[in-house]
CSV table of C-alpha atoms and ligand atoms in Angstrom, one decimal:
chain,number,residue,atom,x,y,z
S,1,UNK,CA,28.8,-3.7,-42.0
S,2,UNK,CA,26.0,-6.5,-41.6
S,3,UNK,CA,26.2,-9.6,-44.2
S,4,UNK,CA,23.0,-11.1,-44.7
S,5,UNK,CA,21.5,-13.7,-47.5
S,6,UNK,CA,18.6,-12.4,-47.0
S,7,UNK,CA,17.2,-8.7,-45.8
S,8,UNK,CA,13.3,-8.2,-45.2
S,9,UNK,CA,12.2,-4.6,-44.9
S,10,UNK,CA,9.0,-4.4,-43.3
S,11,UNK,CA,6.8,-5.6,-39.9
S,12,UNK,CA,3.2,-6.4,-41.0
S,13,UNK,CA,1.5,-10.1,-42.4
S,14,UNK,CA,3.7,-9.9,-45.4
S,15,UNK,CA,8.0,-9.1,-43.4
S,16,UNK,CA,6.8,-11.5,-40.8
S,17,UNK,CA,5.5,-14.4,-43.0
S,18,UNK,CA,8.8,-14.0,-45.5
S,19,UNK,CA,10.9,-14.3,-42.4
S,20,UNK,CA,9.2,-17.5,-40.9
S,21,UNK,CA,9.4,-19.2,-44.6
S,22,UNK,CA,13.2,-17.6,-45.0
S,23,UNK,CA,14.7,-18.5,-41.6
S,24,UNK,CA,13.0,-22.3,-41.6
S,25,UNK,CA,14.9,-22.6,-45.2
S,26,UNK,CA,18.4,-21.3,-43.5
S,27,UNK,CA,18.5,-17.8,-45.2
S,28,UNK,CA,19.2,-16.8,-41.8
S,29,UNK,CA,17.0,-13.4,-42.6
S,30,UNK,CA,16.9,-10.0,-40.8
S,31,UNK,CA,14.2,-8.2,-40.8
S,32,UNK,CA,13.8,-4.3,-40.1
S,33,UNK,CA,10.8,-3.6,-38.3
S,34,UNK,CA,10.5,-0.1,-39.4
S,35,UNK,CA,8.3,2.8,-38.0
S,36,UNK,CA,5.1,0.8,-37.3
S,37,UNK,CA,6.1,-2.5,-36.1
S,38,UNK,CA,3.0,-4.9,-36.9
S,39,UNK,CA,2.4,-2.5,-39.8
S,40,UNK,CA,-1.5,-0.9,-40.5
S,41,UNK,CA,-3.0,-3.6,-38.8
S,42,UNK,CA,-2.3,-2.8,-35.4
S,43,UNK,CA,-4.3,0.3,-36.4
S,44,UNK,CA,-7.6,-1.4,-36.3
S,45,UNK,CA,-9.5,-2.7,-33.5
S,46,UNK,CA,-9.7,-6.6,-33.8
S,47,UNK,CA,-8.9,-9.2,-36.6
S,48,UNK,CA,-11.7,-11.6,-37.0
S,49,UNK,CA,-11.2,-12.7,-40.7
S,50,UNK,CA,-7.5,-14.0,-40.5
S,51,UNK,CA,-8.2,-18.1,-40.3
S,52,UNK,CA,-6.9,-19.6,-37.4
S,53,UNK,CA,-8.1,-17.2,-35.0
S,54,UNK,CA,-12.2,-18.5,-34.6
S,55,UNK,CA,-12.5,-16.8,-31.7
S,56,UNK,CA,-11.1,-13.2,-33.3
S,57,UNK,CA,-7.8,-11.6,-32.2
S,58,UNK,CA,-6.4,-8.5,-31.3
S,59,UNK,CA,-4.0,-7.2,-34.2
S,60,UNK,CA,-1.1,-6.5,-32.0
S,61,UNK,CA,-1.3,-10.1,-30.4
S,62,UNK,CA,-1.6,-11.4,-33.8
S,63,UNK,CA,1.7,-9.6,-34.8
S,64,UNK,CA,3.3,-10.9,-31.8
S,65,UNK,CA,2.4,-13.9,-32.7
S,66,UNK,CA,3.7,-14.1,-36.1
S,67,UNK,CA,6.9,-12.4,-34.6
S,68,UNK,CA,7.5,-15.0,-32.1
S,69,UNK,CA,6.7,-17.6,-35.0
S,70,UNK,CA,9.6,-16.0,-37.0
S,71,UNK,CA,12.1,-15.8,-34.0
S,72,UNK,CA,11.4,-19.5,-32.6
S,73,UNK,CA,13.3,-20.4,-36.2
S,74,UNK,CA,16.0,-17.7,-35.7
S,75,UNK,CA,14.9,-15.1,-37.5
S,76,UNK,CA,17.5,-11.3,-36.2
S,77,UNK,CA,14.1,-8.9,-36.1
S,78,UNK,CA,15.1,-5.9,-35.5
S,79,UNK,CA,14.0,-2.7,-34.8
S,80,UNK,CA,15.0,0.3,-36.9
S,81,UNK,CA,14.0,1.7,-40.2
S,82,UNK,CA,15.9,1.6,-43.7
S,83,UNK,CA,16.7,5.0,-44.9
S,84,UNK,CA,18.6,4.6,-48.2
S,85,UNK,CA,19.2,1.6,-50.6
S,86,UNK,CA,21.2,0.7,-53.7
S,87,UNK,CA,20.2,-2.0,-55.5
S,88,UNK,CA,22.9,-1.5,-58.5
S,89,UNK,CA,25.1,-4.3,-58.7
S,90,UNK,CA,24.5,-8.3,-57.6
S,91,UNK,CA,25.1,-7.3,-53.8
S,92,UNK,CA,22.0,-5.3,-52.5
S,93,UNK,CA,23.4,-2.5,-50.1
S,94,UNK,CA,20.9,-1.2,-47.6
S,95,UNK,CA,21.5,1.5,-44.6
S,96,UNK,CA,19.9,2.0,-41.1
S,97,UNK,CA,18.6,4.9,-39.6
S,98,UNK,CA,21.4,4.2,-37.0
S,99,UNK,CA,24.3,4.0,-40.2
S,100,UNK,CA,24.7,0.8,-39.9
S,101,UNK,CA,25.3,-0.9,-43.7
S,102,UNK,CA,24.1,-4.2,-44.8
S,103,UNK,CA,25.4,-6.1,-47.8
S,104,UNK,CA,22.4,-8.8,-48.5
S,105,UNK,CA,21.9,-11.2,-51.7
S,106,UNK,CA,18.6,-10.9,-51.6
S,107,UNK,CA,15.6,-7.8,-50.6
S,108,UNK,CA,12.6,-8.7,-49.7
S,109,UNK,CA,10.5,-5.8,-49.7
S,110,UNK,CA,7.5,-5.7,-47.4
S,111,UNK,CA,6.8,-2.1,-46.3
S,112,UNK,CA,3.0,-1.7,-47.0
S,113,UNK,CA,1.0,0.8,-47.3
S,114,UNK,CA,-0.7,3.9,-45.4
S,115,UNK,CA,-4.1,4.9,-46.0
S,116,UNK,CA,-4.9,8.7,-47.0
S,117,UNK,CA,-6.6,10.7,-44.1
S,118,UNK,CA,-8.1,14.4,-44.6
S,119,UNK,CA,-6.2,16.1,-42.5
S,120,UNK,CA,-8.8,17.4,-40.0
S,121,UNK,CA,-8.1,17.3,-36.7
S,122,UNK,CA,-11.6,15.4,-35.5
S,123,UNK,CA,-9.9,12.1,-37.6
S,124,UNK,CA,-7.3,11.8,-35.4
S,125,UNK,CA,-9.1,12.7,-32.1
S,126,UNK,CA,-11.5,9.4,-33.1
S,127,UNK,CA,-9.3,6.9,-34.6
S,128,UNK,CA,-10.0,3.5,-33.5
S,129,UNK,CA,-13.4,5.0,-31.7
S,130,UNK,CA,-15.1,5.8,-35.3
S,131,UNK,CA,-12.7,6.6,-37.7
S,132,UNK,CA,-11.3,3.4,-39.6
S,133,UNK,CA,-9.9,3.5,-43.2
S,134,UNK,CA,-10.6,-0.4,-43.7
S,135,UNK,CA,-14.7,-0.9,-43.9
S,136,UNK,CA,-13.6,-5.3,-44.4
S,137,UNK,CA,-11.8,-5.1,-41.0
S,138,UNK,CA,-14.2,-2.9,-38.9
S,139,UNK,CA,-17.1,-2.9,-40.6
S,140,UNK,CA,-18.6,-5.8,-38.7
S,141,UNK,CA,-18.4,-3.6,-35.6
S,142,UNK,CA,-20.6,-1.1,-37.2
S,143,UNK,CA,-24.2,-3.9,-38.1
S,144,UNK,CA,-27.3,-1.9,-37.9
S,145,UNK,CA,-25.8,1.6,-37.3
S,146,UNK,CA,-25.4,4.2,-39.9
S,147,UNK,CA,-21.8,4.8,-41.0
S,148,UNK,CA,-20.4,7.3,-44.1
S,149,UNK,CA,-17.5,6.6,-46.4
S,150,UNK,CA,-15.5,9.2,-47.5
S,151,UNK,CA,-14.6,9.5,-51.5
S,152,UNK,CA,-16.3,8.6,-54.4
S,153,UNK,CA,-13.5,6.3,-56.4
S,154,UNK,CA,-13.4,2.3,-56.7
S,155,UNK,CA,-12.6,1.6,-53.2
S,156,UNK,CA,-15.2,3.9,-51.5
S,157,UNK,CA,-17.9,2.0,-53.8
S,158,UNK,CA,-16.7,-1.6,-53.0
S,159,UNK,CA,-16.4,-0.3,-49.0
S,160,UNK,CA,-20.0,1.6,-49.2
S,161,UNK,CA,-21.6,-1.5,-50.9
S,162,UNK,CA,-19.5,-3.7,-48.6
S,163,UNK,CA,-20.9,-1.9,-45.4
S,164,UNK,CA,-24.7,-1.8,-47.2
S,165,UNK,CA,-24.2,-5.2,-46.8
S,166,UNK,CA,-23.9,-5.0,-42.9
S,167,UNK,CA,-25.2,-1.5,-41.7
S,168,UNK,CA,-28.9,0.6,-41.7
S,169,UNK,CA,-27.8,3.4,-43.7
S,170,UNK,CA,-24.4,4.1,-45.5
S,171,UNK,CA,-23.5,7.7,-46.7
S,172,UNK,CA,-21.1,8.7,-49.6
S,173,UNK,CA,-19.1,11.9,-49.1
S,174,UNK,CA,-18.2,12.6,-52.3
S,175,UNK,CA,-16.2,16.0,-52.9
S,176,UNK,CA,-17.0,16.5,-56.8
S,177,UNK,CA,-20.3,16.3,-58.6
S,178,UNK,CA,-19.6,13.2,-59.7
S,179,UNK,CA,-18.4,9.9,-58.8
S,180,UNK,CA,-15.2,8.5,-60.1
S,181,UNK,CA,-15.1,5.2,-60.1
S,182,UNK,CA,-15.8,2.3,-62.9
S,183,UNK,CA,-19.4,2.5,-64.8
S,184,UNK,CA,-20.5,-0.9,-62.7
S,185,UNK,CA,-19.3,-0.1,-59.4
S,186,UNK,CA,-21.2,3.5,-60.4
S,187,UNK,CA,-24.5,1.6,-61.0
S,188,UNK,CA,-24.1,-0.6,-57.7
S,189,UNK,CA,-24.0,2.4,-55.6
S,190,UNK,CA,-26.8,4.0,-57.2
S,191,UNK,CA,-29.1,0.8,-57.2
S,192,UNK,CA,-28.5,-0.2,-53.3
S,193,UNK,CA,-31.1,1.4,-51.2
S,194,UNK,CA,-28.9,1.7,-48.4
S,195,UNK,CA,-26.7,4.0,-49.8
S,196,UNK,CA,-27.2,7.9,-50.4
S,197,UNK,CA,-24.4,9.7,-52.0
S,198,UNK,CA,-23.6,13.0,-50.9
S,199,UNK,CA,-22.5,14.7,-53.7
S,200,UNK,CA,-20.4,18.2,-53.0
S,201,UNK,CA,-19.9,17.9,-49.7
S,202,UNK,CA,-17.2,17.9,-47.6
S,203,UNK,CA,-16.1,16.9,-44.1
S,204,UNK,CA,-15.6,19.9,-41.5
S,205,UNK,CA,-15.4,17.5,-38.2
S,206,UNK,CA,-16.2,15.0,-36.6
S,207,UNK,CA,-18.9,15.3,-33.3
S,208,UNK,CA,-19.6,12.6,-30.5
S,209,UNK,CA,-18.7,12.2,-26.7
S,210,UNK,CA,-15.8,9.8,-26.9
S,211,UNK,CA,-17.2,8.0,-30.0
S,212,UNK,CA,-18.3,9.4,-33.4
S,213,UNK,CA,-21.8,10.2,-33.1
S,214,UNK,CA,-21.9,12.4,-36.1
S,215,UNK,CA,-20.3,14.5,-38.8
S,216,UNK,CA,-20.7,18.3,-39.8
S,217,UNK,CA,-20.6,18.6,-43.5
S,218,UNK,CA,-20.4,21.5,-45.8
S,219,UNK,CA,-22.1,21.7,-49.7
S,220,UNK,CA,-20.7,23.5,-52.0
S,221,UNK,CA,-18.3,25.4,-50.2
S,222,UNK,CA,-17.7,29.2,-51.8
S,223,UNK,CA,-21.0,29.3,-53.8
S,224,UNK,CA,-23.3,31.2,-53.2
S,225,UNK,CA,-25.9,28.3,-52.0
S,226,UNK,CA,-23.4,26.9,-49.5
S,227,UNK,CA,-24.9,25.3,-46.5
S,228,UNK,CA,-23.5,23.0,-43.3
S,229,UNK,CA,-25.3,20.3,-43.2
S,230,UNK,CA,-25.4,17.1,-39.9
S,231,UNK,CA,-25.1,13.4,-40.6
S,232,UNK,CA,-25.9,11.0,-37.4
S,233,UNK,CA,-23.1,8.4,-38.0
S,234,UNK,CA,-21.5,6.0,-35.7
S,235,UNK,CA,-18.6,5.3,-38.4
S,236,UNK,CA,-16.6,7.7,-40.5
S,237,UNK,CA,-14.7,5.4,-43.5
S,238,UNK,CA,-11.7,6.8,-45.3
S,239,UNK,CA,-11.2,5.3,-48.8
S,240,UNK,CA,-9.5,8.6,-50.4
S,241,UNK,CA,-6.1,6.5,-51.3
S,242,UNK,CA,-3.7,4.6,-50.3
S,243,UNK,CA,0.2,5.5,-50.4
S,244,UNK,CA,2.3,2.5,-51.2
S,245,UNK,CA,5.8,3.3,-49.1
S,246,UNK,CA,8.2,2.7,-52.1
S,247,UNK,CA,9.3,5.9,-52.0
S,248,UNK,CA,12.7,4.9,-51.1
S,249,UNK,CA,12.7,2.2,-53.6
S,250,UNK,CA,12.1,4.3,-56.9
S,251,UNK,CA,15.3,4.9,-58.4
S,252,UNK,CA,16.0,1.1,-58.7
S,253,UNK,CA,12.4,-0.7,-58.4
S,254,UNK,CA,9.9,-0.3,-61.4
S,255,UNK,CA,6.3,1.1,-59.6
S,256,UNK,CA,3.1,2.1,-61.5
S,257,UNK,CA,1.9,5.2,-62.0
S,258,UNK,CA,0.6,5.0,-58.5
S,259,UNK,CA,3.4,4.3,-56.4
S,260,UNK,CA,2.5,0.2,-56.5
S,261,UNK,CA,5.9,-1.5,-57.1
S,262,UNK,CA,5.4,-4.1,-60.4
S,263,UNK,CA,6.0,-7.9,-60.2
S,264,UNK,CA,5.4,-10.3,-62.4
S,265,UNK,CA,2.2,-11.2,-62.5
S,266,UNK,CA,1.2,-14.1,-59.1
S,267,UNK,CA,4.9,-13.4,-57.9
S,268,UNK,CA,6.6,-11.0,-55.8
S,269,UNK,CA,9.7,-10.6,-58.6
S,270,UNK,CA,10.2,-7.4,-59.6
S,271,UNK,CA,12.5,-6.2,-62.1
S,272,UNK,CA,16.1,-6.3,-60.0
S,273,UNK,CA,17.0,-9.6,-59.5
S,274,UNK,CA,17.5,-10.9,-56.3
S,275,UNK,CA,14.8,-8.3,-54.7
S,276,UNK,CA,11.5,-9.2,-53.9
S,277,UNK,CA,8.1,-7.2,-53.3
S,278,UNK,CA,5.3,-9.2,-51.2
S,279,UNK,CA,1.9,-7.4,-49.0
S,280,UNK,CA,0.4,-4.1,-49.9
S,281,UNK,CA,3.3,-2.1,-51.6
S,282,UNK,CA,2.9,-4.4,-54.8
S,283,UNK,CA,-1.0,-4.8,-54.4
S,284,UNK,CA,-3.8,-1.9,-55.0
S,285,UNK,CA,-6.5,-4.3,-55.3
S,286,UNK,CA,-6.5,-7.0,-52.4
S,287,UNK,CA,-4.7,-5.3,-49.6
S,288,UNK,CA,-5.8,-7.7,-46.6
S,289,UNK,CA,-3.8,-9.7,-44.2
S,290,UNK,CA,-4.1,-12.6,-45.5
S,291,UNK,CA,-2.9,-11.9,-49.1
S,292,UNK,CA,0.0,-9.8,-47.1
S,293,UNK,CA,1.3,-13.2,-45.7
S,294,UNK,CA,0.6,-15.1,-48.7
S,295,UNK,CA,2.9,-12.7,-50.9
S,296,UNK,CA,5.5,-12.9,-47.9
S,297,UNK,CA,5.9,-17.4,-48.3
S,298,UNK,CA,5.8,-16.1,-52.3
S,299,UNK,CA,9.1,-14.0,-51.5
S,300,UNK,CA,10.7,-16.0,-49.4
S,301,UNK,CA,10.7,-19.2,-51.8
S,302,UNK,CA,11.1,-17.4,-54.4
S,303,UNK,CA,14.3,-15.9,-52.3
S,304,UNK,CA,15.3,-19.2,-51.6
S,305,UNK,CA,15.5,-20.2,-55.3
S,306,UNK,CA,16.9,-17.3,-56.3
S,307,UNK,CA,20.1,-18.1,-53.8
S,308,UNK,CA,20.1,-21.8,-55.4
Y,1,NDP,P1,-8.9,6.9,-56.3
Y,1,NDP,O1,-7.7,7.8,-56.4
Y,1,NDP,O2,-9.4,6.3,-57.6
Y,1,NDP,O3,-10.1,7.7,-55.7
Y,1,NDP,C1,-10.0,8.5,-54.6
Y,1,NDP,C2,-11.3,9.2,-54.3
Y,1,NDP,O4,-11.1,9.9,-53.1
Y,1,NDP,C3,-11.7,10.2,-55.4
Y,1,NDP,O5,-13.1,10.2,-55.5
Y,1,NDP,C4,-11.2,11.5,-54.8
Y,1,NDP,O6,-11.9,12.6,-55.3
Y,1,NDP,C5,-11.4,11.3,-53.4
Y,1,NDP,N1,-10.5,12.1,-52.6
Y,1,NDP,C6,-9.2,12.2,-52.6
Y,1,NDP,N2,-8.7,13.1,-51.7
Y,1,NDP,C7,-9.8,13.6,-51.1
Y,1,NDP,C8,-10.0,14.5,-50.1
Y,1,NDP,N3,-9.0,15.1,-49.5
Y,1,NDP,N4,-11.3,14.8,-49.7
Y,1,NDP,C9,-12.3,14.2,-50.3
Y,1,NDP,N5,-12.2,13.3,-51.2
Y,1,NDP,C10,-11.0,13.0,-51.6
Y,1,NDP,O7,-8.5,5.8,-55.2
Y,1,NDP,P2,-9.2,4.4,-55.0
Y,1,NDP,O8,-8.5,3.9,-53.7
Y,1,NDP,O9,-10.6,4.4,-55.0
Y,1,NDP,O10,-8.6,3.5,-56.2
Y,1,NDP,C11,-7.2,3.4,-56.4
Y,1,NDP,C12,-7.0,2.5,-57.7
Y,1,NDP,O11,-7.4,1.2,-57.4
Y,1,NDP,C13,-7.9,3.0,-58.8
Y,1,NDP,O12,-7.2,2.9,-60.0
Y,1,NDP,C14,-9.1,2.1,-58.8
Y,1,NDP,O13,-9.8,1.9,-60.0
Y,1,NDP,C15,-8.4,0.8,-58.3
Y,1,NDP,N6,-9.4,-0.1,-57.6
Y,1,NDP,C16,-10.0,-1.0,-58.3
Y,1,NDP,C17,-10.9,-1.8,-57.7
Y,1,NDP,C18,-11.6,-2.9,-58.6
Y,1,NDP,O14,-11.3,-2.9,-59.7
Y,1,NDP,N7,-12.5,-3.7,-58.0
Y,1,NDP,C19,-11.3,-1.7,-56.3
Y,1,NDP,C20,-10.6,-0.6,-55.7
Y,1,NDP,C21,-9.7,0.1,-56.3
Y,1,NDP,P3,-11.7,13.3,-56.7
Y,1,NDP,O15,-12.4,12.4,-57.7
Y,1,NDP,O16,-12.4,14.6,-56.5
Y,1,NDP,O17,-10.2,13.4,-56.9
């Protein structure tokens, strides 16, 4: 059994920041990397929007740096996953893939969130070369070209109107005949130039020689006017969902109807005492790096005062 004051579960912006604020106030934290140490950043290409880095930086050398941040103050990271937890009495018991038990005062909760893919096999064959599901972090990379976002809720209208912004020509795949996101976001799409929606269609694969150079796209699959249909693209955007990874939080942490766990609002408290929720598993709106480590100093001070 592992005794800790304080027990951060999760790797990205958010696990690493709450470990450098809660090891420089002597909570003496350990953190559990999890499955994706560095968490969904180190799935993009290059960070050029995190301050501090003027020059850009690579996401895993950003992580490592924010590790090495976290250990020069004695931070225990270690590597490992938490597979079960019970949060039901003033001692928060957690347990290791490797069944070891730790006994912490406080939880700080930082495991993020995964973005939904289709499925197809093309996505994964051109991730990182085409395939992003993050149109603020790679967009940039995509100025001038023609790209397509996939879905036709709030996020795939702030990404298409966000890449209008930056690229020639921006398609919306959108499965239904309609889109369903909010009235204004609606009208944005259909007032930018740029963007054409695709309405009815969806994705069969992805084509290109290394690199997305195009997708194949079917309308109105099963009717009886069904046709495939090409789109030159150099970029293919996801924003179909995110999955917040509370999953293993739900019988003790209140989450929204999404998944999102609930804190009060501009804190990371949630509704167990003691544990804390900071990055993308309590936030369906912001989701960037940035606000990730902001929510992480949130947790760990609020950690601290919670152990005063
Ligand atoms: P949503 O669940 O609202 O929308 C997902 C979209 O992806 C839908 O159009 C859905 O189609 C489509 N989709 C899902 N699976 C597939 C698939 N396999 N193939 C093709 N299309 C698919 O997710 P969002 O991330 O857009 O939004 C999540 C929440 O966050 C919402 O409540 C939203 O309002 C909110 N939000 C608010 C913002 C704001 O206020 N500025 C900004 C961003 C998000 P279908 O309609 O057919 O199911």
């Amino acid at each position: 059994m592992i005794r800790t004051k304080c027990l951060i579960i999760g790797s990205g912006p958010a696990g690493y920041t709450a470990a450098i604020y809660a090891s420089r106030a002597n909570l003496q934290p350990i953190l559990y990397e999890g499955m994706q140490p560095g968490g969904q950043l180190t799935t993009t290409t290059e960070v050029e929007n995190f301050p501090g880095y003027p020059d850009g930086v690579e996401p895993f050398r950003m992580m490592d740096d924010m590790k090495r941040q976290a250990l020069r103050f004695g931070a225990d990271i270690r590597a490992g996953e938490i597979v079960k937890v019970d949060f039901s009495s003033e001692l928060k018991h957690a347990f290791t893939d490797d069944g070891e038990e730790i006994v912490a005062d406080t939880v700080i909760i930082a495991t993020g969130a995964a973005a939904k893919y289709l499925g197809i096999p093309s996505e994964r064959e051109y991730k990182g070369k085409g395939v992003s599901a993050c149109a603020t972090c790679d967009g940039f990379f995509y100025r001038k070209k023609r790209v397509a976002v996939v879905g036709g809720g709030d996020t795939a209208c702030e990404e298409a109107l966000y890449l209008a912004g930056l690229c020639e020509k921006v398609y919306m795949i959108v499965r239904k005949p309609f889109l369903r996101a909010s009235d204004i976001m609606q009208q944005r799409v259909f007032q930018d130039p740029k963007i054409e929606v695709l309405f009815e269609h969806n994705t069969l694969r992805l084509t290109g020689d290394g690199r997305v150079e195009g997708a194949d796209l079917v309308y109105r699959k099963g009717e009886s006017d069904e046709k495939e249909v090409h789109i030159d693209i150099s970029g293919f955007f996801l924003a179909i969902g995110h999955h917040p990874n509370s999953t293993l939080f739900k019988d003790f942490v209140e989450t929204d109807e999404q998944g999102y766990i609930v804190t009060r609002p501009g804190t990371p408290i949630t509704n167990i005492s003691g544990v804390f929720a900071a990055g993308d598993v309590a936030d369906p709106h912001y989701r960037q790096a940035i606000t990730a480590a902001a929510s992480g100093c949130k947790a760990a001070i609020e950690a601290q005062n919670y152990l005063k």
